[in-house]
mmCIF file of C-alpha atoms in Angstrom:
data_model
loop_
_atom_site.group_PDB
_atom_site.id
_atom_site.type_symbol
_atom_site.label_atom_id
_atom_site.label_comp_id
_atom_site.label_asym_id
_atom_site.label_seq_id
_atom_site.Cartn_x
_atom_site.Cartn_y
_atom_site.Cartn_z
ATOM 1 C CA MET T 1 37.638 37.403 94.055
ATOM 2 C CA ASN T 2 37.294 39.250 96.960
ATOM 3 C CA ILE T 3 36.858 42.452 98.835
ATOM 4 C CA ASP T 4 37.772 43.569 102.783
ATOM 5 C CA PHE T 5 35.218 46.181 103.864
ATOM 6 C CA TRP T 6 36.581 47.985 106.669
ATOM 7 C CA PHE T 7 34.238 49.786 108.771
ATOM 8 C CA GLU T 8 33.806 51.485 111.848
ATOM 9 C CA PHE T 9 30.018 51.699 113.350
ATOM 10 C CA GLY T 10 30.513 55.245 114.350
ATOM 11 C CA SER T 11 31.533 56.281 110.753
ATOM 12 C CA SER T 12 29.090 58.455 109.154
ATOM 13 C CA TYR T 13 30.243 57.762 105.511
ATOM 14 C CA SER T 14 30.526 53.905 106.299
ATOM 15 C CA TYR T 15 26.767 54.138 106.337
ATOM 16 C CA PRO T 16 25.771 53.919 102.891
ATOM 17 C CA ALA T 17 28.543 51.857 102.199
ATOM 18 C CA ALA T 18 27.511 49.256 104.499
ATOM 19 C CA LEU T 19 23.991 49.264 103.125
ATOM 20 C CA ARG T 20 24.895 49.164 99.533
ATOM 21 C CA ILE T 21 28.363 46.847 99.429
ATOM 22 C CA GLU T 22 26.461 43.438 99.556
ATOM 23 C CA ALA T 23 24.289 43.781 96.505
ATOM 24 C CA LEU T 24 27.333 45.417 94.519
ATOM 25 C CA ALA T 25 29.911 42.995 95.093
ATOM 26 C CA ALA T 26 27.012 40.439 94.176
ATOM 27 C CA GLU T 27 26.494 42.023 91.152
ATOM 28 C CA ARG T 28 30.045 41.558 90.272
ATOM 29 C CA GLY T 29 30.696 38.015 92.002
ATOM 30 C CA VAL T 30 32.662 39.571 94.202
ATOM 31 C CA ALA T 31 32.672 38.317 98.020
ATOM 32 C CA VAL T 32 32.966 40.478 100.959
ATOM 33 C CA SER T 33 34.989 40.205 103.916
ATOM 34 C CA TRP T 34 33.709 41.915 106.836
ATOM 35 C CA ARG T 35 36.306 43.904 109.126
ATOM 36 C CA ALA T 36 34.876 45.832 111.754
ATOM 37 C CA PHE T 37 37.873 48.178 113.409
ATOM 38 C CA LEU T 38 37.924 51.071 115.855
ATOM 39 C CA LEU T 39 38.874 55.118 114.245
ATOM 40 C CA GLY T 40 39.193 55.622 118.264
ATOM 41 C CA PRO T 41 42.912 54.687 118.642
ATOM 42 C CA ILE T 42 44.020 55.443 115.025
ATOM 43 C CA PHE T 43 42.714 58.815 115.834
ATOM 44 C CA ALA T 44 44.197 59.095 119.179
ATOM 45 C CA GLU T 45 47.345 58.308 117.604
ATOM 46 C CA GLN T 46 47.140 61.687 115.445
ATOM 47 C CA GLY T 47 46.512 63.577 118.875
ATOM 48 C CA TRP T 48 42.659 63.694 118.074
ATOM 49 C CA ASN T 49 40.446 63.042 121.134
ATOM 50 C CA ASP T 50 37.185 63.335 118.946
ATOM 51 C CA SER T 51 36.118 62.757 115.163
ATOM 52 C CA PRO T 52 37.904 65.002 112.484
ATOM 53 C CA PHE T 53 34.543 66.208 111.709
ATOM 54 C CA ASN T 54 33.683 67.521 115.231
ATOM 55 C CA LEU T 55 37.386 69.129 115.527
ATOM 56 C CA GLN T 56 36.791 70.831 112.045
ATOM 57 C CA PRO T 57 33.400 72.361 112.693
ATOM 58 C CA ALA T 58 33.232 73.549 108.505
ATOM 59 C CA LYS T 59 34.203 70.173 107.266
ATOM 60 C CA GLY T 60 31.418 68.384 109.903
ATOM 61 C CA ARG T 61 28.690 71.150 108.114
ATOM 62 C CA TYR T 62 29.862 69.936 105.268
ATOM 63 C CA MET T 63 29.879 65.885 105.734
ATOM 64 C CA TRP T 64 26.233 66.303 107.246
ATOM 65 C CA ARG T 65 25.253 67.788 104.059
ATOM 66 C CA ASP T 66 27.019 66.068 101.623
ATOM 67 C CA LEU T 67 25.771 62.617 103.412
ATOM 68 C CA GLU T 68 22.237 63.603 103.169
ATOM 69 C CA ARG T 69 22.341 64.338 99.483
ATOM 70 C CA ILE T 70 24.187 60.846 98.853
ATOM 71 C CA CYS T 71 21.286 58.967 100.947
ATOM 72 C CA GLN T 72 18.816 61.055 98.734
ATOM 73 C CA ALA T 73 20.076 60.151 95.443
ATOM 74 C CA GLN T 74 20.678 56.555 96.800
ATOM 75 C CA GLU T 75 16.943 56.521 98.403
ATOM 76 C CA ILE T 76 18.545 55.760 101.572
ATOM 77 C CA PRO T 77 16.828 56.446 104.475
ATOM 78 C CA PHE T 78 18.586 59.050 106.550
ATOM 79 C CA ARG T 79 18.518 60.623 109.987
ATOM 80 C CA ARG T 80 20.982 62.940 111.437
ATOM 81 C CA PRO T 81 22.087 61.325 114.935
ATOM 82 C CA THR T 82 21.733 63.791 117.637
ATOM 83 C CA GLN T 83 25.142 62.256 119.026
ATOM 84 C CA PHE T 84 28.019 61.847 116.985
ATOM 85 C CA PRO T 85 30.307 59.720 116.838
ATOM 86 C CA ARG T 86 28.286 57.238 118.669
ATOM 87 C CA ASN T 87 30.504 54.220 120.567
ATOM 88 C CA GLY T 88 30.173 51.035 118.455
ATOM 89 C CA LEU T 89 32.717 48.828 120.747
ATOM 90 C CA LEU T 90 30.207 46.390 121.553
ATOM 91 C CA ALA T 91 28.886 45.879 118.147
ATOM 92 C CA ALA T 92 32.255 45.747 116.785
ATOM 93 C CA ARG T 93 33.125 43.184 119.032
ATOM 94 C CA ILE T 94 30.358 41.149 117.816
ATOM 95 C CA ALA T 95 30.992 42.031 114.368
ATOM 96 C CA CYS T 96 35.003 40.795 114.954
ATOM 97 C CA ARG T 97 34.082 37.792 116.847
ATOM 98 C CA PHE T 98 31.158 36.711 114.334
ATOM 99 C CA SER T 99 32.630 37.488 111.065
ATOM 100 C CA GLU T 100 32.051 34.617 109.154
ATOM 101 C CA ALA T 101 27.935 33.769 110.185
ATOM 102 C CA ALA T 102 25.718 34.059 107.927
ATOM 103 C CA TRP T 103 23.915 36.498 110.070
ATOM 104 C CA LEU T 104 26.482 39.095 110.139
ATOM 105 C CA PRO T 105 25.826 41.180 107.331
ATOM 106 C CA ALA T 106 22.091 41.814 108.413
ATOM 107 C CA PHE T 107 23.408 42.672 112.326
ATOM 108 C CA VAL T 108 25.815 45.291 110.428
ATOM 109 C CA ARG T 109 23.187 46.940 108.498
ATOM 110 C CA ALA T 110 20.685 46.796 111.529
ATOM 111 C CA VAL T 111 23.460 48.768 113.759
ATOM 112 C CA TYR T 112 24.136 51.323 111.099
ATOM 113 C CA ARG T 113 20.241 51.800 110.499
ATOM 114 C CA ALA T 114 19.896 51.884 114.052
ATOM 115 C CA ASN T 115 22.554 54.853 114.292
ATOM 116 C CA PHE T 116 21.869 56.828 110.989
ATOM 117 C CA GLU T 117 18.313 56.023 110.395
ATOM 118 C CA ALA T 118 16.411 55.713 113.908
ATOM 119 C CA ASP T 119 18.883 57.615 116.046
ATOM 120 C CA LEU T 120 19.394 54.869 118.807
ATOM 121 C CA ASP T 121 21.876 54.665 121.403
ATOM 122 C CA ILE T 122 23.923 51.709 119.559
ATOM 123 C CA ASP T 123 26.380 51.408 122.588
ATOM 124 C CA ALA T 124 23.266 50.328 124.485
ATOM 125 C CA PRO T 125 23.042 46.339 125.042
ATOM 126 C CA ALA T 126 19.378 46.428 124.442
ATOM 127 C CA ILE T 127 19.619 48.124 121.039
ATOM 128 C CA VAL T 128 22.391 45.653 120.088
ATOM 129 C CA ALA T 129 20.295 42.747 121.018
ATOM 130 C CA ARG T 130 17.140 43.953 119.248
ATOM 131 C CA CYS T 131 20.123 44.661 116.255
ATOM 132 C CA LEU T 132 20.945 40.874 116.526
ATOM 133 C CA GLY T 133 17.060 39.914 116.496
ATOM 134 C CA SER T 134 17.217 38.275 113.145
ATOM 135 C CA SER T 135 20.171 36.037 113.441
ATOM 136 C CA GLY T 136 18.437 33.182 114.829
ATOM 137 C CA GLU T 137 20.755 33.053 117.905
ATOM 138 C CA ASP T 138 20.226 34.103 121.298
ATOM 139 C CA PRO T 139 21.308 37.993 121.452
ATOM 140 C CA ALA T 140 22.140 37.523 125.240
ATOM 141 C CA VAL T 141 24.633 34.800 124.522
ATOM 142 C CA LEU T 142 26.149 36.556 121.637
ATOM 143 C CA ILE T 143 26.879 39.443 123.401
ATOM 144 C CA LYS T 144 28.592 37.851 126.252
ATOM 145 C CA GLU T 145 30.872 35.983 124.352
ATOM 146 C CA ALA T 146 31.638 39.300 122.274
ATOM 147 C CA GLN T 147 32.762 40.247 125.634
ATOM 148 C CA SER T 148 35.111 37.823 126.368
ATOM 149 C CA PRO T 149 38.565 38.410 126.925
ATOM 150 C CA GLU T 150 39.366 36.578 123.665
ATOM 151 C CA SER T 151 36.583 38.298 121.760
ATOM 152 C CA LYS T 152 38.324 42.015 122.988
ATOM 153 C CA ALA T 153 41.990 40.783 121.965
ATOM 154 C CA ARG T 154 40.440 39.825 118.682
ATOM 155 C CA LEU T 155 39.284 43.246 117.849
ATOM 156 C CA ARG T 156 42.138 45.041 119.344
ATOM 157 C CA ALA T 157 44.541 42.844 116.813
ATOM 158 C CA GLN T 158 42.238 43.421 113.947
ATOM 159 C CA THR T 159 42.292 47.276 114.858
ATOM 160 C CA ASP T 160 46.050 46.889 114.560
ATOM 161 C CA GLU T 161 45.774 44.932 111.546
ATOM 162 C CA ALA T 162 43.754 48.178 110.107
ATOM 163 C CA VAL T 163 47.071 50.330 111.102
ATOM 164 C CA LYS T 164 49.673 47.727 109.395
ATOM 165 C CA LEU T 165 47.350 47.900 106.176
ATOM 166 C CA ASP T 166 47.726 52.284 106.276
ATOM 167 C CA ILE T 167 44.082 52.486 107.053
ATOM 168 C CA PHE T 168 43.211 55.880 108.202
ATOM 169 C CA GLY T 169 39.570 56.235 107.884
ATOM 170 C CA ALA T 170 36.641 54.383 107.213
ATOM 171 C CA PRO T 171 35.036 52.825 105.219
ATOM 172 C CA SER T 172 38.037 51.635 103.810
ATOM 173 C CA PHE T 173 38.503 48.814 101.567
ATOM 174 C CA MET T 174 41.032 46.381 100.340
ATOM 175 C CA ALA T 175 40.662 45.153 97.245
ATOM 176 C CA GLY T 176 43.545 43.178 95.115
ATOM 177 C CA GLY T 177 46.301 44.955 97.260
ATOM 178 C CA GLU T 178 45.071 48.096 97.145
ATOM 179 C CA LEU T 179 43.568 50.591 99.612
ATOM 180 C CA PHE T 180 40.279 52.357 98.721
ATOM 181 C CA TRP T 181 38.853 55.214 101.222
ATOM 182 C CA GLY T 182 35.094 56.598 101.173
ATOM 183 C CA ASN T 183 32.007 55.225 100.431
ATOM 184 C CA ASP T 184 32.657 57.016 96.762
ATOM 185 C CA ARG T 185 35.611 54.938 96.160
ATOM 186 C CA LEU T 186 33.362 51.473 96.977
ATOM 187 C CA GLU T 187 32.439 51.089 93.087
ATOM 188 C CA ASP T 188 36.388 51.471 91.930
ATOM 189 C CA ALA T 189 37.538 49.399 94.791
ATOM 190 C CA LEU T 190 34.768 46.505 93.398
ATOM 191 C CA SER T 191 36.046 47.331 89.909
ATOM 192 C CA TRP T 192 39.661 46.896 90.983
ATOM 193 C CA VAL T 193 39.154 43.310 92.178
ATOM 194 C CA ALA T 194 37.539 42.514 88.853
ATOM 195 C CA GLU T 195 40.075 43.936 86.732
ATOM 196 C CA HIS T 196 42.932 42.640 88.588
ATOM 197 C CA SER T 197 42.109 39.209 89.563
ATOM 198 C CA ASP T 198 43.317 36.052 87.601
ATOM 199 C CA MET W 1 24.016 78.370 84.701
ATOM 200 C CA ASN W 2 27.150 78.957 86.574
ATOM 201 C CA ILE W 3 29.562 77.072 88.938
ATOM 202 C CA ASP W 4 32.144 78.442 91.017
ATOM 203 C CA PHE W 5 35.518 76.321 91.128
ATOM 204 C CA TRP W 6 37.564 77.287 94.177
ATOM 205 C CA PHE W 7 40.659 76.109 93.790
ATOM 206 C CA GLU W 8 44.912 76.272 95.428
ATOM 207 C CA PHE W 9 47.406 75.806 93.025
ATOM 208 C CA GLY W 10 49.432 73.672 95.801
ATOM 209 C CA SER W 11 46.442 71.359 96.369
ATOM 210 C CA SER W 12 46.844 67.875 94.707
ATOM 211 C CA TYR W 13 43.247 66.950 94.035
ATOM 212 C CA SER W 14 42.664 70.467 92.466
ATOM 213 C CA TYR W 15 44.908 69.264 89.417
ATOM 214 C CA PRO W 16 42.579 66.599 87.766
ATOM 215 C CA ALA W 17 39.491 68.886 88.238
ATOM 216 C CA ALA W 18 41.384 72.080 86.772
ATOM 217 C CA LEU W 19 42.178 69.891 84.040
ATOM 218 C CA ARG W 20 38.834 68.521 83.477
ATOM 219 C CA ILE W 21 36.113 71.412 84.481
ATOM 220 C CA GLU W 22 36.218 73.421 81.476
ATOM 221 C CA ALA W 23 35.280 70.865 79.229
ATOM 222 C CA LEU W 24 32.819 68.926 81.445
ATOM 223 C CA ALA W 25 31.130 72.000 82.116
ATOM 224 C CA ALA W 26 30.935 73.021 78.869
ATOM 225 C CA GLU W 27 28.982 69.928 77.632
ATOM 226 C CA ARG W 28 26.350 70.592 80.022
ATOM 227 C CA GLY W 29 26.210 74.360 78.980
ATOM 228 C CA VAL W 30 27.469 75.643 82.373
ATOM 229 C CA ALA W 31 29.855 78.660 82.907
ATOM 230 C CA VAL W 32 32.835 78.230 85.187
ATOM 231 C CA SER W 33 33.832 81.067 87.478
ATOM 232 C CA TRP W 34 37.602 80.704 88.486
ATOM 233 C CA ARG W 35 38.202 81.396 92.109
ATOM 234 C CA ALA W 36 41.918 81.118 93.163
ATOM 235 C CA PHE W 37 42.384 81.137 97.037
ATOM 236 C CA LEU W 38 44.734 79.824 99.459
ATOM 237 C CA LEU W 39 44.252 76.991 101.824
ATOM 238 C CA GLY W 40 47.501 78.183 103.907
ATOM 239 C CA PRO W 41 45.557 80.584 106.174
ATOM 240 C CA ILE W 42 42.601 78.170 106.649
ATOM 241 C CA PHE W 43 44.604 75.549 107.777
ATOM 242 C CA ALA W 44 46.410 77.817 110.045
ATOM 243 C CA GLU W 45 43.115 78.479 112.012
ATOM 244 C CA GLN W 46 43.026 74.587 112.381
ATOM 245 C CA GLY W 47 46.388 74.978 114.037
ATOM 246 C CA TRP W 48 48.062 72.931 111.265
ATOM 247 C CA ASN W 49 51.386 74.440 109.610
ATOM 248 C CA ASP W 50 51.295 71.960 106.747
ATOM 249 C CA SER W 51 49.252 70.063 104.409
ATOM 250 C CA PRO W 52 47.289 67.441 106.258
ATOM 251 C CA PHE W 53 48.726 64.978 103.775
ATOM 252 C CA ASN W 54 52.100 65.530 105.549
ATOM 253 C CA LEU W 55 50.772 65.867 109.100
ATOM 254 C CA GLN W 56 49.463 62.324 108.682
ATOM 255 C CA PRO W 57 51.509 60.304 106.527
ATOM 256 C CA ALA W 58 49.183 57.104 106.092
ATOM 257 C CA LYS W 59 46.411 59.773 104.451
ATOM 258 C CA GLY W 60 49.314 61.203 102.615
ATOM 259 C CA ARG W 61 50.546 57.698 101.256
ATOM 260 C CA TYR W 62 46.844 57.125 100.311
ATOM 261 C CA MET W 63 46.263 60.273 98.458
ATOM 262 C CA TRP W 64 49.394 60.028 96.006
ATOM 263 C CA ARG W 65 48.380 56.595 95.096
ATOM 264 C CA ASP W 66 44.706 57.252 94.636
ATOM 265 C CA LEU W 67 45.700 60.526 92.689
ATOM 266 C CA GLU W 68 48.091 58.437 90.733
ATOM 267 C CA ARG W 69 45.114 55.700 90.022
ATOM 268 C CA ILE W 70 42.598 58.938 89.176
ATOM 269 C CA CYS W 71 45.014 59.994 86.873
ATOM 270 C CA GLN W 72 45.621 56.866 84.872
ATOM 271 C CA ALA W 73 42.104 56.721 84.685
ATOM 272 C CA GLN W 74 41.183 59.756 82.920
ATOM 273 C CA GLU W 75 44.678 59.816 80.806
ATOM 274 C CA ILE W 76 46.116 62.714 82.655
ATOM 275 C CA PRO W 77 49.589 62.716 82.720
ATOM 276 C CA PHE W 78 50.895 62.748 86.286
ATOM 277 C CA ARG W 79 54.669 62.561 88.038
ATOM 278 C CA ARG W 80 54.518 62.872 92.069
ATOM 279 C CA PRO W 81 56.006 66.463 92.654
ATOM 280 C CA THR W 82 59.072 66.064 94.512
ATOM 281 C CA GLN W 83 58.323 68.878 97.016
ATOM 282 C CA PHE W 84 54.533 69.294 98.647
ATOM 283 C CA PRO W 85 52.494 71.408 98.867
ATOM 284 C CA ARG W 86 54.247 74.065 96.444
ATOM 285 C CA ASN W 87 53.894 77.580 97.132
ATOM 286 C CA GLY W 88 50.987 78.834 94.818
ATOM 287 C CA LEU W 89 50.954 82.358 96.132
ATOM 288 C CA LEU W 90 52.295 84.542 92.980
ATOM 289 C CA ALA W 91 50.113 82.285 90.567
ATOM 290 C CA ALA W 92 46.897 82.668 92.956
ATOM 291 C CA ARG W 93 47.367 86.570 92.849
ATOM 292 C CA ILE W 94 47.511 86.263 89.180
ATOM 293 C CA ALA W 95 44.526 83.889 88.870
ATOM 294 C CA CYS W 96 42.344 85.871 91.538
ATOM 295 C CA ARG W 97 43.297 89.701 89.898
ATOM 296 C CA PHE W 98 43.089 88.560 86.020
ATOM 297 C CA SER W 99 39.915 85.984 86.721
ATOM 298 C CA GLU W 100 37.955 87.098 84.145
ATOM 299 C CA ALA W 101 40.567 87.463 81.164
ATOM 300 C CA ALA W 102 40.153 85.079 78.242
ATOM 301 C CA TRP W 103 43.541 83.448 78.882
ATOM 302 C CA LEU W 104 43.104 82.502 82.508
ATOM 303 C CA PRO W 105 41.732 79.006 82.461
ATOM 304 C CA ALA W 106 44.707 78.223 79.916
ATOM 305 C CA PHE W 107 47.022 79.572 82.598
ATOM 306 C CA VAL W 108 45.726 77.764 85.374
ATOM 307 C CA ARG W 109 45.836 74.450 83.445
ATOM 308 C CA ALA W 110 49.350 75.749 82.828
ATOM 309 C CA VAL W 111 50.480 76.060 86.477
ATOM 310 C CA TYR W 112 48.654 72.900 87.349
ATOM 311 C CA ARG W 113 50.692 71.066 84.771
ATOM 312 C CA ALA W 114 53.778 72.875 85.822
ATOM 313 C CA ASN W 115 53.367 71.173 89.316
ATOM 314 C CA PHE W 116 51.778 67.881 89.080
ATOM 315 C CA GLU W 117 53.300 67.100 85.422
ATOM 316 C CA ALA W 118 56.534 68.805 84.917
ATOM 317 C CA ASP W 119 57.607 68.906 88.893
ATOM 318 C CA LEU W 120 58.477 72.416 88.441
ATOM 319 C CA ASP W 121 58.941 75.125 91.073
ATOM 320 C CA ILE W 122 55.447 77.047 90.815
ATOM 321 C CA ASP W 123 56.849 79.835 93.215
ATOM 322 C CA ALA W 124 59.355 80.914 90.640
ATOM 323 C CA PRO W 125 58.944 83.977 88.531
ATOM 324 C CA ALA W 126 60.442 82.711 85.827
ATOM 325 C CA ILE W 127 58.100 79.297 85.500
ATOM 326 C CA VAL W 128 54.948 81.587 86.282
ATOM 327 C CA ALA W 129 55.815 83.785 83.228
ATOM 328 C CA ARG W 130 56.509 80.373 81.200
ATOM 329 C CA CYS W 131 53.100 79.362 82.100
ATOM 330 C CA LEU W 132 51.539 83.124 80.552
ATOM 331 C CA GLY W 133 53.195 82.572 78.073
ATOM 332 C CA SER W 134 50.018 81.787 75.624
ATOM 333 C CA SER W 135 48.393 84.828 77.216
ATOM 334 C CA GLY W 136 49.006 87.005 74.393
ATOM 335 C CA GLU W 137 49.881 89.846 77.200
ATOM 336 C CA ASP W 138 53.513 90.809 78.422
ATOM 337 C CA PRO W 139 54.368 88.163 81.423
ATOM 338 C CA ALA W 140 56.020 91.222 83.511
ATOM 339 C CA VAL W 141 53.391 93.314 83.270
ATOM 340 C CA LEU W 142 50.804 90.903 84.207
ATOM 341 C CA ILE W 143 53.269 89.757 87.098
ATOM 342 C CA LYS W 144 53.812 92.891 88.404
ATOM 343 C CA GLU W 145 50.147 93.827 88.109
ATOM 344 C CA ALA W 146 49.503 91.067 90.283
ATOM 345 C CA GLN W 147 51.770 92.128 93.379
ATOM 346 C CA SER W 148 50.494 95.491 93.672
ATOM 347 C CA PRO W 149 48.607 96.291 96.727
ATOM 348 C CA GLU W 150 45.167 95.999 95.338
ATOM 349 C CA SER W 151 46.171 92.663 93.603
ATOM 350 C CA LYS W 152 46.997 91.326 96.919
ATOM 351 C CA ALA W 153 44.404 92.751 98.853
ATOM 352 C CA ARG W 154 41.849 91.132 96.533
ATOM 353 C CA LEU W 155 43.602 87.847 97.029
ATOM 354 C CA ARG W 156 43.336 88.221 100.708
ATOM 355 C CA ALA W 157 39.498 89.210 100.455
ATOM 356 C CA GLN W 158 38.884 86.107 98.022
ATOM 357 C CA THR W 159 40.356 83.809 100.425
ATOM 358 C CA ASP W 160 38.094 84.955 103.017
ATOM 359 C CA GLU W 161 35.227 84.843 101.321
ATOM 360 C CA ALA W 162 36.007 81.165 100.708
ATOM 361 C CA VAL W 163 35.908 80.804 104.631
ATOM 362 C CA LYS W 164 32.755 82.738 104.920
ATOM 363 C CA LEU W 165 31.299 80.015 102.035
ATOM 364 C CA ASP W 166 32.531 77.388 104.821
ATOM 365 C CA ILE W 167 35.118 76.177 102.548
ATOM 366 C CA PHE W 168 37.971 74.120 104.075
ATOM 367 C CA GLY W 169 39.531 72.279 101.344
ATOM 368 C CA ALA W 170 40.278 72.056 97.700
ATOM 369 C CA PRO W 171 39.016 71.789 95.147
ATOM 370 C CA SER W 172 35.133 73.166 96.267
ATOM 371 C CA PHE W 173 32.461 73.739 94.143
ATOM 372 C CA MET W 174 29.641 76.367 94.764
ATOM 373 C CA ALA W 175 26.874 75.003 92.525
ATOM 374 C CA GLY W 176 23.219 76.404 92.760
ATOM 375 C CA GLY W 177 23.977 77.689 96.751
ATOM 376 C CA GLU W 178 25.424 74.136 97.504
ATOM 377 C CA LEU W 179 28.876 73.441 98.510
ATOM 378 C CA PHE W 180 30.680 70.350 96.634
ATOM 379 C CA TRP W 181 34.226 69.519 97.853
ATOM 380 C CA GLY W 182 36.966 67.149 95.893
ATOM 381 C CA ASN W 183 37.571 66.068 92.466
ATOM 382 C CA ASP W 184 35.320 63.406 92.903
ATOM 383 C CA ARG W 185 32.274 65.653 93.479
ATOM 384 C CA LEU W 186 32.699 67.720 90.223
ATOM 385 C CA GLU W 187 30.440 65.724 88.081
ATOM 386 C CA ASP W 188 28.028 66.036 90.860
ATOM 387 C CA ALA W 189 28.216 69.583 91.425
ATOM 388 C CA LEU W 190 27.748 69.882 87.682
ATOM 389 C CA SER W 191 24.764 68.148 87.728
ATOM 390 C CA TRP W 192 23.343 70.101 90.754
ATOM 391 C CA VAL W 193 23.748 73.193 88.749
ATOM 392 C CA ALA W 194 21.751 71.493 85.572
ATOM 393 C CA GLU W 195 18.963 70.343 88.046
ATOM 394 C CA HIS W 196 18.551 73.171 90.188
ATOM 395 C CA SER W 197 18.416 76.312 87.685
ATOM 396 C CA ASP W 198 15.368 78.004 86.429
#
């Protein structure tokens, strides 16, 4: 049984999902495929040059309070970032290039924590390198490899795949052929996999 | 203990919320204030001339499937309306003018069922009259009263109040001074009231 977890490092509601998914999936015997993508090109197709949470101020104010309540209820540390959304391009290229690596889930969580707990600039290679700290690999080598033309093309192709799957926001989950959108659908998506697998 | 239920008759996710709220609130000893409003003016402020579910086709396709799954899980009959969103102006004027009437909750549910179960044109006075059938009042008299200048002004004022409360979508819930948005936040909103009342 498998669930595809589609996430964007700048996305606020992806933060609690990224921190929760591995343990929740393991409880149910579901494997997680980590699928980084970029929301920027998808929003640009809608004519948006920014997050909808910035373009719609009332919705943005609501999101920050809602996220605060969610993190409090789930005991997830949260500090509202002083910059939103942050550019997760480098981290996404790494997550896409090394999606199968054993250290990948810990790296993804470290980047989200840097952004939404420590309020750090996840676009800075030094911060990304620190998030790679527990990988057991040389961060400089990983970062260089993630910026190769092949790695860049890979993230572009993965973002194209998200569009083909009708993904329009993050986090999204593909579970047994069904799309689920939002941190608040994570449990539903996992249940769907469990109920609809052979 | 009280919860304000802000709903728009054209709103798809307001449908399961409208059908579920009274029983869930009663279980917790929470009173429901029924607050009809219009999303049109709020969307127009964003520069939108249609529902975001029509303006963003991928999001719209997702919403219909998500709503279908929700209704199936909750055993709520659902048929995708052939027209979306439908114009709920007359029904909203009635719901706003007679918000305290004992028959109001049954009327609200009847209008939502007409729209999302029977696929009927809730803008038609004959359909609205049918939804008033169990009120024990003369539908023609209620409809006429709801179209008085005072009743029209009342709905405009209530929509203005929604904007002041930072409401940007439906369904929304005001619970103990906190805003909750979406059918999937109904239980959270009710729990918030229960936990934060004196």
